[in-house]
Every structure is written in C-alpha cells, then in structure tokens.
Amino acid sequence: MDPLKVMLVFGTRPEAIKMAPLVKEFHRHPEIEPIVCVTGQHREMLDQVLAAFGIRPAFDLAIMEKSQTLYTVTSKALLGLEDVFARKKPDIVLVHGDTTTTFASALASFYSGVRVGHVEAGLRSFDKFSPFPEEMNRVLTGRLADIHFAPTESNRRNLAREGVTEHVYVTGNTVIDALKTTVRPDYVFEESILNELDYAARKVVLLTAHRRENYGEPMENIMSAVAELARERRDVCFVYPVHLSPYVRETVQKHLAGLDNVRLIEPLGVFDMHNLMDRVYMVMTDSGGLQEEAPALGKPVLVLRRETERPEAVEAGTVEIVGTERESILNAARALLDDEAHYLRMKRAVNPYGDGSACLRITEDLLYYFGRRAEPAAPFGR
Ligand code: UD1
Ligand code: UDP
C-alpha cells in the first residue's frame, strides 16, 4: 500500500513549534509520507524554528509583507495553496491552531476537495472578538475539518457543544512533546546576554506581548505598567524578546527604551526561549503558547488579556488572568514579586496540556481514521 500523503501546512512561529515534533514523529512511520508546506506568514520567526528543528519545507509560499493585513495574508495563502494542492494531491492536509494561515489553509483544502485535520482543535474563548481574529479562525477551521485532534477533554467538550462529535480525538498538546526535547539543565544560551544573568541572585521576569486585539490602548497600558514596575523595582530584571510586528516594536520603544533593568532583545530561538522560561522567576504575557509552556515548567504566569481559551492552568492555580488595565497589571505583578506564599502557591508545576506523547497519538489516530490501524490511540488524560 502506498504511504499516506500527509501535508502539514503552517506559517507562523507557534504553529511551527507545535507542528515540528509531529513532522519528526511522521518520519518514524513508513505508512506516512509527510510533506511540509509553509505559507511564510512569518519569515524570520518561522525560519528560526525550521532551522532549530532541521525541517526543510517542500513548499514555501513566502507571503509575508511588512505590516500585513488579514486580507493580504488570507488571499495570498489561499491562492498559493490552490496550486500546491493541485500539484501534490495530498490525502489529507493538517493545519494547526488558530492563525490566519490555519483558516486559509483549511478553506483552501475544502475548495480543493482535500480532507483537513485540525491539530489543537476545540480551544474557545467564546468571545468572537477576543482573541481577534483567532477565535473565529479556530471556530471556522473546526467547521471545515474532517478530523479533530483536541489537546484536552475540555477542548473535546467545546467541540461537542457545537455538534462536532465525530472523528474527535483527545491527544494532549504537541507543545509538551516539543518542550521535552528542548529544556536541559546545562543548556548554554545562543543569545549571550542570557548567559550573563544570575537567575538565582536576581528575580528575572520574562515578558512577551503581540496580540492584535491589544494593539492601541491595551498595549499602551501594558507597556506603561511594565515601565512603572521596572522603575520601582530596580532589583528585578525584565527580559523582553520583542515580536517583529512594527506596531509592537514602536509601542515597546516608546515606553521601555532606556530602562537599564529592561532587556529588549530580538526574538529568541525556541531552544533559548524554553530554557529561559525554565530559569526565570515568573512570566508576563499575552501569548497563547507561553500559557501552556510556563505551567509545565513550574513558572507562574500573569496573562495580559481579558480572557483565555486555556482555562486548565487557571483552574490549577498557576495562571492568572490580569487583563490590560494598568493598575490590575501592577497589583498582580507586585503581589507575585513580594508575597512569597502567594508565589509558591502559583509556582507548582502542573501539566494539564499534555504528557509528551501527543504526536504519537495523532499518528495512531490518523492511521485509524484511514483504516490502517485497528484501534485509535488511548485518549490523553484517561
Ligand atoms: C500571528 C497570528 C497570531 C499568532 C502570532 C504568533 C494571525 C492573524 N495572527 O500574529 O495568531 O499568535 O502570529 O506570533 O494569524 N513580522 C516580521 N517577521 C516575522 C514575523 C512577523 O517582520 O518573522 C512582522 C511583519 O511586519 C508582519 C507583522 O510582523 O506584517 C505581523 O505579522 P502577522 O503574522 O500578521 O501577525 P502576528 O501578530 O505575528
Ligand atoms: N517563542 C520563541 N521565541 C520568542 C518568543 C516566543 O521561541 O522570542 C515561542 C514560545 O516559547 C512559544 C511560541 O513561540 O512556543 C509562542 O509564540 P507566540 O507568543 O508568538 O504566539 P502564540 O502562542 O500567542 O500564538
């Protein structure tokens, strides 16, 4: 029997980090021929991940533009994929998560009559506009998908509430698979500044922010709160690998340039990032992926958003949603820096998102779906 032609389509840094271990897993199974197609929605930040994991895409649509819009990303991805699908005729396309690449790729697969599998399915904030446009990207991808790989049981229930009950598999999140290969106690950073910090002697806070719905006043509030915190807490060091979005860079420069206990650095390679997270005191972020990784490493997270589609670690007590108001950010950060009992309560390592075997489960479930295995994998968490 010919191997299954499984095309993995992704375009941004987080999709690449979470799809990379799946590409590796597929290569271990002769029944599967993995084909990687990147849209190039991100360029430098995507290429960093591809290089780190040694992945060479068969197709690269190279669609990124400076200050791109949702319209340009969607239309360029859609048009580029029509040609790729026609040439390669995959048995199934796998997309990941909730970016505009994800939705456009699922739509293109549907238009081309190719089946679609959705990895990291079923996450929901239940607010159409937050995160924007990610909530609708994942809802619409869920409607288009033929097979759904939900990280957690609660993600599966979200799909069931929308009437999606067939071909849904609970697998764990592939990011935990990735994390198991990247974090090492004796790791030496590529970014030399990170080797110079004394993580035991000084509290180091890792900061990231990039969400589109935070552009404008929320992002101004976040940066102004961090600036105030940095001024009042000279003993704390803030490390901020700044996203390449021109809007984010402008706002960061306006508020944080010139503060010597705020280290503004370029986006980090994924090995540096995961090992940095493993060593810092706490994390402040509006990122989705960091909300999964930091709890697994026992680091408290303050989420700089009004909601989350990842309630599991909030329920476990290691993640707190603090919103985007200046005072609430300041109060939550001060509490974690000063109240040791509170810090220790939040610091417990919890890992509701996976056990490191998500990619194997996805492979087995996929083979089962195509009738090449008698049973699906045992679901994660049971
Ligand atoms: C995108 C995703 C978001 C995801 C994030 C991960 C959408 C709508 N948004 O948001 O869900 O959380 O990626 O980081 O799909 N840029 C570069 N080089 C890069 C990457 C970005 O220069 O390698 C700059 C470009 O000017 C680009 C801008 O950043 O136009 C914005 O990139 P875009 O992918 O549109 O939005 P993100 O905020 O990165
Ligand atoms: N990340 C990285 N380098 C950085 C910042 C983030 O490798 O400088 C990783 C991070 O560990 C996580 C992913 O990128 O795996 C999250 O990406 P991002 O925050 O851009 O997107 P989101 O998860 O919010 O969609």
PDB file of N, CA, C and O in Angstrom, residues 234-260:
ATOM      1  N   ARG A 234      14.063  48.176  41.023  1.00  0.00           N
ATOM      2  CA  ARG A 234      15.383  48.121  40.383  1.00  0.00           C
ATOM      3  C   ARG A 234      16.042  46.763  40.598  1.00  0.00           C
ATOM      4  O   ARG A 234      16.970  46.385  39.879  1.00  0.00           O
ATOM      5  N   ASP A 235      15.590  46.032  41.630  1.00  0.00           N
ATOM      6  CA  ASP A 235      16.182  44.718  41.931  1.00  0.00           C
ATOM      7  C   ASP A 235      15.721  43.628  40.952  1.00  0.00           C
ATOM      8  O   ASP A 235      16.280  42.537  40.916  1.00  0.00           O
ATOM      9  N   VAL A 236      14.688  43.929  40.169  1.00  0.00           N
ATOM     10  CA  VAL A 236      14.132  42.920  39.246  1.00  0.00           C
ATOM     11  C   VAL A 236      14.619  43.211  37.831  1.00  0.00           C
ATOM     12  O   VAL A 236      14.733  44.368  37.439  1.00  0.00           O
ATOM     13  N   CYS A 237      14.913  42.137  37.076  1.00  0.00           N
ATOM     14  CA  CYS A 237      15.321  42.323  35.678  1.00  0.00           C
ATOM     15  C   CYS A 237      14.221  41.781  34.751  1.00  0.00           C
ATOM     16  O   CYS A 237      13.736  40.669  34.947  1.00  0.00           O
ATOM     17  N   PHE A 238      13.828  42.593  33.799  1.00  0.00           N
ATOM     18  CA  PHE A 238      12.797  42.185  32.840  1.00  0.00           C
ATOM     19  C   PHE A 238      13.468  41.839  31.515  1.00  0.00           C
ATOM     20  O   PHE A 238      14.240  42.639  30.996  1.00  0.00           O
ATOM     21  N   VAL A 239      13.180  40.652  30.991  1.00  0.00           N
ATOM     22  CA  VAL A 239      13.727  40.260  29.691  1.00  0.00           C
ATOM     23  C   VAL A 239      12.571  40.186  28.699  1.00  0.00           C
ATOM     24  O   VAL A 239      11.594  39.463  28.931  1.00  0.00           O
ATOM     25  N   TYR A 240      12.687  40.939  27.612  1.00  0.00           N
ATOM     26  CA  TYR A 240      11.593  41.024  26.649  1.00  0.00           C
ATOM     27  C   TYR A 240      12.121  40.781  25.235  1.00  0.00           C
ATOM     28  O   TYR A 240      12.680  41.677  24.603  1.00  0.00           O
ATOM     29  N   PRO A 241      11.939  39.538  24.711  1.00  0.00           N
ATOM     30  CA  PRO A 241      12.245  39.300  23.295  1.00  0.00           C
ATOM     31  C   PRO A 241      11.095  39.898  22.467  1.00  0.00           C
ATOM     32  O   PRO A 241       9.977  39.387  22.514  1.00  0.00           O
ATOM     33  N   VAL A 242      11.392  40.969  21.754  1.00  0.00           N
ATOM     34  CA  VAL A 242      10.300  41.752  21.159  1.00  0.00           C
ATOM     35  C   VAL A 242       9.889  41.188  19.799  1.00  0.00           C
ATOM     36  O   VAL A 242      10.721  41.004  18.900  1.00  0.00           O
ATOM     37  N   HIS A 243       8.611  40.923  19.663  1.00  0.00           N
ATOM     38  CA  HIS A 243       7.999  40.440  18.417  1.00  0.00           C
ATOM     39  C   HIS A 243       8.336  41.419  17.281  1.00  0.00           C
ATOM     40  O   HIS A 243       8.480  42.617  17.519  1.00  0.00           O
ATOM     41  N   LEU A 244       8.426  40.905  16.055  1.00  0.00           N
ATOM     42  CA  LEU A 244       8.865  41.759  14.929  1.00  0.00           C
ATOM     43  C   LEU A 244       7.758  42.638  14.347  1.00  0.00           C
ATOM     44  O   LEU A 244       8.017  43.425  13.433  1.00  0.00           O
ATOM     45  N   SER A 245       6.555  42.535  14.852  1.00  0.00           N
ATOM     46  CA  SER A 245       5.482  43.404  14.349  1.00  0.00           C
ATOM     47  C   SER A 245       5.866  44.877  14.538  1.00  0.00           C
ATOM     48  O   SER A 245       6.221  45.292  15.645  1.00  0.00           O
ATOM     49  N   PRO A 246       5.828  45.678  13.457  1.00  0.00           N
ATOM     50  CA  PRO A 246       6.225  47.084  13.580  1.00  0.00           C
ATOM     51  C   PRO A 246       5.410  47.828  14.638  1.00  0.00           C
ATOM     52  O   PRO A 246       5.935  48.667  15.361  1.00  0.00           O
ATOM     53  N   TYR A 247       4.123  47.502  14.758  1.00  0.00           N
ATOM     54  CA  TYR A 247       3.309  48.197  15.764  1.00  0.00           C
ATOM     55  C   TYR A 247       3.816  47.894  17.177  1.00  0.00           C
ATOM     56  O   TYR A 247       3.982  48.790  18.012  1.00  0.00           O
ATOM     57  N   VAL A 248       4.081  46.610  17.423  1.00  0.00           N
ATOM     58  CA  VAL A 248       4.558  46.211  18.753  1.00  0.00           C
ATOM     59  C   VAL A 248       5.895  46.916  19.042  1.00  0.00           C
ATOM     60  O   VAL A 248       6.097  47.486  20.122  1.00  0.00           O
ATOM     61  N   ARG A 249       6.784  46.916  18.063  1.00  0.00           N
ATOM     62  CA  ARG A 249       8.125  47.494  18.266  1.00  0.00           C
ATOM     63  C   ARG A 249       8.039  48.979  18.618  1.00  0.00           C
ATOM     64  O   ARG A 249       8.747  49.457  19.494  1.00  0.00           O
ATOM     65  N   GLU A 250       7.173  49.683  17.907  1.00  0.00           N
ATOM     66  CA  GLU A 250       7.014  51.128  18.156  1.00  0.00           C
ATOM     67  C   GLU A 250       6.552  51.383  19.592  1.00  0.00           C
ATOM     68  O   GLU A 250       7.111  52.228  20.299  1.00  0.00           O
ATOM     69  N   THR A 251       5.547  50.625  20.029  1.00  0.00           N
ATOM     70  CA  THR A 251       4.981  50.836  21.372  1.00  0.00           C
ATOM     71  C   THR A 251       6.003  50.470  22.448  1.00  0.00           C
ATOM     72  O   THR A 251       6.135  51.162  23.464  1.00  0.00           O
ATOM     73  N   VAL A 252       6.734  49.392  22.212  1.00  0.00           N
ATOM     74  CA  VAL A 252       7.752  48.962  23.176  1.00  0.00           C
ATOM     75  C   VAL A 252       8.838  50.034  23.297  1.00  0.00           C
ATOM     76  O   VAL A 252       9.231  50.422  24.408  1.00  0.00           O
ATOM     77  N   GLN A 253       9.297  50.531  22.168  1.00  0.00           N
ATOM     78  CA  GLN A 253      10.344  51.564  22.182  1.00  0.00           C
ATOM     79  C   GLN A 253       9.878  52.788  22.957  1.00  0.00           C
ATOM     80  O   GLN A 253      10.621  53.354  23.767  1.00  0.00           O
ATOM     81  N   LYS A 254       8.641  53.177  22.699  1.00  0.00           N
ATOM     82  CA  LYS A 254       8.101  54.396  23.315  1.00  0.00           C
ATOM     83  C   LYS A 254       8.145  54.312  24.846  1.00  0.00           C
ATOM     84  O   LYS A 254       8.489  55.272  25.513  1.00  0.00           O
ATOM     85  N   HIS A 255       7.820  53.155  25.398  1.00  0.00           N
ATOM     86  CA  HIS A 255       7.691  53.055  26.854  1.00  0.00           C
ATOM     87  C   HIS A 255       8.932  52.484  27.554  1.00  0.00           C
ATOM     88  O   HIS A 255       9.178  52.796  28.714  1.00  0.00           O
ATOM     89  N   LEU A 256       9.641  51.592  26.888  1.00  0.00           N
ATOM     90  CA  LEU A 256      10.645  50.811  27.631  1.00  0.00           C
ATOM     91  C   LEU A 256      12.101  51.086  27.251  1.00  0.00           C
ATOM     92  O   LEU A 256      13.010  50.622  27.947  1.00  0.00           O
ATOM     93  N   ALA A 257      12.305  51.850  26.185  1.00  0.00           N
ATOM     94  CA  ALA A 257      13.696  52.106  25.784  1.00  0.00           C
ATOM     95  C   ALA A 257      14.402  52.901  26.878  1.00  0.00           C
ATOM     96  O   ALA A 257      13.805  53.771  27.509  1.00  0.00           O
ATOM     97  N   GLY A 258      15.652  52.566  27.146  1.00  0.00           N
ATOM     98  CA  GLY A 258      16.443  53.361  28.082  1.00  0.00           C
ATOM     99  C   GLY A 258      16.344  52.913  29.536  1.00  0.00           C
ATOM    100  O   GLY A 258      17.045  53.448  30.386  1.00  0.00           O
ATOM    101  N   LEU A 259      15.476  51.941  29.832  1.00  0.00           N
ATOM    102  CA  LEU A 259      15.410  51.430  31.220  1.00  0.00           C
ATOM    103  C   LEU A 259      16.440  50.307  31.334  1.00  0.00           C
ATOM    104  O   LEU A 259      16.334  49.297  30.634  1.00  0.00           O
ATOM    105  N   ASP A 260      17.445  50.496  32.238  1.00  0.00           N
ATOM    106  CA  ASP A 260      18.545  49.529  32.162  1.00  0.00           C
ATOM    107  C   ASP A 260      18.226  48.179  32.791  1.00  0.00           C
ATOM    108  O   ASP A 260      18.958  47.213  32.574  1.00  0.00           O
TER     109      ASP A 260
END
